[in-house]
Amino acid sequence: MLHFFRKLGETKPAKVMLVVLAMSFGAWGVGEYLTNQLGNEALSVDGEGVSVGQAQRAYDQSLKRVQQMLGGQPVPPALLAQMNIGPSVVNDLVHRLVLRHTARDLALIPATAQLRDEISAIPNFHQNGVFNLSRYQQSLASNGMSTSEFEHEMGKDLSVRLLSELVATPSPTAAAVRPLSALVHSTLTLNVLAIGPASLPTPPAITDNDLEQFYKANPSLGTIAEKRSFNVLVLDSAELAKSLTVTDEQVEKDYNLHKAEYALPEQRRVRHVLVNSEVVAKRMAGEIKNLKDLEKAAREHTLDPGSKSSGGDLGLIAKKDVVATFGDVAFGLKVGEISAPVKSPFGWHIIGVESIEPPHQQPLSAVKDKIADALRRQLADQTMVDLANQIADAVAAGDTLDKIAGQKGLKLQRYSLIEPGAEHPDSNIMAVAFKTGEGDVSEPINLPRNGLAYVQVTKVQAASQRPLAQIKDNVLKAAKQAQQQAGLLNAAQNVLTAARKPGSGGLEQVARNLNVHNATMSSLTMGPANPAPDWLKDKRGDVLSLPVNGVLDVPLQVGDEMRLVQVTGRQLADPTQEEANNTANAYTQQLQAQTETMLIDYLTRQSRVKLNKQRLDGVFGTTPNTVEQ
């Protein structure tokens, strides 16, 4: 294991970007560089485009995070529409390009060492938790990308990080925010007045006319959702690859064309012990006479956790796999020879060579399966493109997906009278199915892993409204609940208005004066040792800013009651240095986020943003209003 000695350095946690930038780039991660694309541009910024595949994958990653929040359950389309994930993803993709262009125009170029550190932290390139150079090169090669191309793309996003550092907000001193910290960490005594249904007078009876008007105002109470029947034709590159055959002749031809790629340089099996000082290394070098001594010393003393248990064994390495100072010595030793202490960026080493494998060409038999898999993937991608073109021609000629599937030997998924909220493995397909006209075939929908889907709606059962007589009891129940809610809110607002007046005498006194009976009063303490209860957490900052006897300006609904909050006492804290520092950091982060948001908004307005609405609708059904279309 080369835990300490790959040229790209130790595995390090990825540096955390600032809040706004992290949100902007999280949906379009490093994995995107490794993915082949199908489809036209979904959007462009100043002439640089984002493919439909990129937009699809960004959307899928955002959707996956939402599903994780829901315990892994599919997200119902109705909830998906409310969350506006699609518009958020589009804005994030636009912002990413805008910031990349700005960093480029300012000639912000990341240092080579920084780029290497970032790449070494990417899990895709790890083996057994450690960066593996061969895995890195193979991952890129299998996706048709060179290391220079990949590092160029990575460098663009690291340039954006440099941009974020240029606009970083300076932190205030702890002394400057000490009074604020004293307030933030203060302890408050609160009175809470709860007004529930028992506090309300008997409501007037709801007449038939009232019920009709309520039903007209709330038609969703009796709506029968639209239902649709549709067929789905799916093209899956991975499934196609399994069904394709590659001949031995094709494999051999590809091997001969790319023979140089399968040539292995000289490799050596190396052991080492790593220590943190030259003095220790020199003392240890006097004690190590052979490889057996070196193995024993590594098990007992090495600082390399990746090779400690194996006695410093790094396995077979090529010279290019390790830092230059280490490689120059390791590849200059004879078998069994032990080096003098060697310094590298990681410390001091004593190195020994156990065996040497000279440069050699891997035979075809050793790489045959790997080549065959790569050829099948390439053939599957081309087959996908050919099939997509044939399907487009057939649809243009008026053929149904049913007919196309039969002619091409493809599987067709059939759905009968499905409601919009029904669960489906791919919510994008559901969204497109409920936007496509009856009898029409949708534009191709990009699926993960180079898949495509087509939807044809075969029947639309329009939404309808149940007569009030059929659901009268349910509507009456909803009307009573609304009546009660309005009464509670009105009572709470009356008490709140009166309590704000000077000399009001507090919430309980005001409630009595207004004949709000059966309201309950309680007291609670809120501070560092007594966190705000769940129902008050969102308003904690507002409560902290109130003066003594001040009343929170909105009633809070908790279950079937309204709660009013009044500050009756405050004990200021004497913040520690750490608490003052934490307060300064918190406000700095908030200001930084606001600064970056304003910067991104300004830069976006200065850019030429074009959205391909038809393509975007095929991905997630909507486009945002915050960028030019």
Steps between C-alpha positions, in 0.01 A plus 500: 500500500635840403314695765767766540690495174278550198593813310158638579568478871302378797127451489357815653144608575371721222521864597160641589393779268305798621127456543372650176769342286445161659130517414580612148748224425381210713254382238762479223788316656828354384327185379353706217844525343504122468166459326440479128221721375194447280261773395505865402569802716253571778636849565798720424682791663697736276518227236611214726236229517374248753375179340168339581694214656680736737175667599339160551778376724499820706125460544536132592758582768274767653205262489706230666580732790129575543423127496762442770327766712175307452655174616571370151140521382413624147394865492134539391471728191268739687761553773774523238316783328470691828872467574610665171805275468515545123526881500756484781717258303484721189606805701784302660628389158480857368677639806777242467581610145469869587753464781733287288502770232562774755792310651641441150471868406689593818775248411455310827710185458526241780840374610601156377534371855147614585363325192681179591367510855145540373528212254655274763188548715254377234354160608465385135878474485550315830580137561461373855447859611823631346562691178616261228677646199419207271133516593505875426650450155276202417184681610576789270609280208185287519296818460700639211671775700867569548650604833582843358138553389367393839745717693411795276132461594583458867715810484203706381304421815800555725535841338152577627618418850776754457232747394304430818811569707543836328153609612531351848354714777753590771408375845432760771702481818353314793509825701282673242230237524531434873183701586313313228634170631379595848151544352512182292600294803263673742231318698139614448191446709190475281128498562299295250125548460326208327159566344318180407152402378365519855571875499264564208129577525260256343530558124194569285352204320628443146208533257464318168579824322817541713599146410453560128710815513771322696506213248529747212796664673663161570422283196794269565294337777298324231737481206542167325851517361573463132613149405709394206596184320835505327775281355869541575781383274838488673844473339764396753864509388612259773232246406585537132867435576410165664327383184777602259773266378862597440712257299851390585614661176358839609672469838832410343474787251432751778788353703740547209379854435556602863783268589702774664227549761555144625876531540604492867811691615752353737339421834659430833377349823610749762498517879567809706481644847387861546599720795466872568862610554844456347651418840263206553549385140882497531487310828261246351710466183793382717280223641344377171738260322260312270143474382396294803622778732319756284171306524531476880578873533204596281257289706620669817581858397370608158266799483340368180171342615440351155804271517562460873318167538688354200843602625537796267408302187383737223444220251600537137551864405609685187728799530228736378275387787704668772650838576828566321734495802365163610493352148852608407644307793268196486571449130875535547537217752586137433285214629561460875679833529402748776515875441639777714236735652300674225293815548163548327209741559364245749807449720811284504512152347724198498429296187566142394429314174374139515460426129511660157270437206647635176287694249276270301202490271183359649387212280163513331373224730556723807293792369256320269197530731568865574524585130183303421305687769618837368410405143154387609444833675609690190279285278207545740540879490501497120203263494317738734561789261388293201185382678419853614523623141285211373238565769494871414439412132228249588322746731516768231338250262213455746593162649398425859746390765317166508577444133859623531570272796367201307708577193822563694457221754490746789304471824202729553374596847123558518320707764121517528306793651777627725448803728762777519596407857559132420844363579733423211870404496574812295308813596618674179308248290188566706540876461537471122206259475270761657619778268487312170186523289279199440642292214827697495849360551728700730846624425764249619551516876860456618535235767801419722786298347436606141140387484216648298124472547203590279145546626180471295171592665224264384208628708416804711220483755438864586478624857146539632318642798278300734159651577481654845221257596742205465759639740292734716620352832868540408449855377305589817784365714755707307277810526474463879876463528551813290243687710678399820840595355374843399352552848827406673702727274262791554508459879879475501538807282269702726701406808825572318386847389389594851813357666725727293343811655691665789373396843302205366588287804626191324342229282286336768350833611428599140328169433273552802421856394396373155291218648721232346415228750677170572830621359793336681812680614837330547857613553820367350870581505701521179878520498823305450396244761135496388466487119184636342223240466440366149196721439705813578833414332427679173420820692785481750691788338189721501439425867863579589466846345191591707530739796371396840115505488519486119258266322582285196322665208329185367291230666645151458273211413579183692252221440148638550606802704662839450791604723611854581847564647612786726847561646473566873866485599853490355833409659788602276786253470867559563621320186822304496762574237388191307135610508595848376708345220212270403261795482743692279538198269124445475430858394795497260362189328155660466649815350723296270202306368309821433802657329547202270131483420503864389819441296355198322175682426690797355730286286206296370319815391813605305519165317318370192294212633295288262267221608373226272155478657398195298806306610473612861133410511603153391729476801283633781206685356573866573745785453579774753397860474820635651713478187444624145321251277 
